[in-house]
Amino acid sequence: MFYRRAGIRHTRYQDERQIWPLPFDRRLALLIFLLAIFAPLLIDRLYLVSYLLPWVIWSTAALGLNFLMGGAGQIHLGYGAVIAIGAYASVHMVRAGLPFELAMIGGGLLSAAVGMIFGATALRVKGLYLAMATLAMQYIVDFVIIQFPAISGGTQATLQVPRVSFLGVEVTGDLAPYYVALLICLLVTLFMLNLRRSSFGRALAAVREKDYAAAVIGVNTFRYKLLAFWVSSFIGGVVGSVLAVCYYRAISPDQFHLDLSIQLVAMVIVGGLGSVLGSFFGAALILFAPILLNQFFGFAASELGMTISTDLRSHVPLMLYGAMIVGFLLWEPLGLAKIYANLRNYFLVWPFRHARQ
Amino acid sequence: MSERPTRTSWDKQEALARPVGLSKGGREAPVLVCADIERRFGGLRALKGVSLSVEKGEIFGLVGPNGSGKTTMVNVMTGFYPPSSGTVTLFGQDVSGIAPHRIASLGVARTFQNLALFKGMSVLDNIMLGRHTAMRPSALGTFFYWWWSQREELAHRRVVEETIEFMQLEDIRNEPVEVIPIGLQKRVELARALVAEPRFLILDEPMAGMNQEEKEYIARFILDAREERNTTILIIEHHMDVVTAICDRVVVLSYGEIIAEGEPRAAIADPAVVKAYIGERAARRQAGAAA
């Protein structure tokens, strides 16, 4: 009903292959886009900087990881390291006087190069073994960053990001960083949306599902696995530079540890493997659930007069959050995106349920 | 499609090929020549020096009891198992030990005994993947979809729709491939192979587990593929009625060796074949009953 599926007949392949074939979905996407554009007018600056901005950035990162995990079926437990390489590389380039636009691409390229070297193990190992290989990447990159003062600026040191401008606009204050992050997010989102309807995306999906069957229709599985790591790491590197310049503004090695990689994997899984929308949902849940739970317990303690020790208050949200991830893996392995898809399917033809399609 | 192989060394191939009795394009160079193929898995000799050739335009049957090495033979032809010794020549080009995706780009398509469709994708996307070798996929092409990829995508969609119509899959094209019945899945896999416009099509038990009606459908599609698209076809099949009805020529394998070959009815009636299928004593009894 809401989606007004009835009576829509596409007569050209082009129309059928649109990103959103239904007008309702197109309008919904446009509405969300406009909300994102005008968000600074609609919400408080504090919320913009401390909630919306990180959500946009982490969603972009989740998209990059989802490309690899959902699109090409290769697990990556070191995506935080990929982001770290991009962040450090671009900050050093910016400090050396390179324009931010170039530093962003440079960070992406360096991440892509390093990521592909570790990704090359994917040509030999799968599943759990690939997880271990990428985990090794996380530790090696962490180690290198910490041990080389030339990169980290010394142990326990933070690296300040100088003032930069992006396409002629100085990235300072609250607004400019948000719009830079939003632009990058938009570009990555468009790429991911097109992936599903392009031959490149189909070839990756073929490698993901059955590599021998992919080979028999002429897909060079070797090449596509490497490409998947390359593209995903490139996106990770670009996100790293955006993260450093627009959000952190000063980077230190502890921002990119294993927790980050695990959180990103959780975003992808909770959100929905292979789903663009899911990456946004997943990022939102992983970012905001601990905050909301914390506030809920704070509210329970102060308003409802429950005696909750501070120890418990700080740990219960984390426990619930862990339970939530386990719950998703058990009951809805395709994540929040699948829940939305089920709802959408239900309302597509509601109340005429017999009229599927 | 990739470049066609140059017409060289046909004579050598002719010499390698065994003289064949019945074949339409007997004077043209064979599509496939396997010379003295041996394949070992550890101590097991799955193929013990098999030689065969497939002529252009024929429907060639590969039959034999379970475990006789038919699928191994096909895996050798398509590059999954490089032969331990012997050579595979496709379209006059030595392809022994070449990777499967490169053999595919020469114009060889195949289906699998146990379906090899891509789950989580629609029937349409599965068949579109059959056009992979004809398309130019790239990450940038995906990013600049509207300018770089859309036209190519739509052009190939037209080709795919022709095959969808040919295989009568119109009403399920948007279904996820894992929800449709097995018989249809087999048909989708055949469509994916056909849409690549292969010069040589290998079908590994396309009718396994089908009822009579579905078998007849597939047999019709196979014959049509030959008539309309001029495809050379190699088929592994256990249904002897189908083999005798549509194959021009068969080779019977048993324990990795050729035990009979030639015109289907004659080859299948060969005493060695009867013996391989139903055992020596039963074969003798049957021969006695016939006499």
Tab-separated table of C-alpha atoms in Angstrom, chain A residues 4 60 85 87 111-112 126 155 181 257 281:
chain	number	residue	atom	x	y	z
A	4	ARG	CA	2.235	1.797	-4.298
A	60	THR	CA	30.788	5.236	4.753
A	85	ILE	CA	46.771	3.814	6.925
A	87	ALA	CA	44.307	8.556	8.016
A	111	SER	CA	45.574	1.916	1.858
A	112	ALA	CA	44.616	0.128	-1.329
A	126	LYS	CA	39.250	-18.715	2.907
A	155	THR	CA	54.832	6.865	21.279
A	181	ALA	CA	31.873	13.801	4.971
A	257	HIS	CA	42.893	-0.506	17.279
A	281	PHE	CA	21.359	0.994	9.948
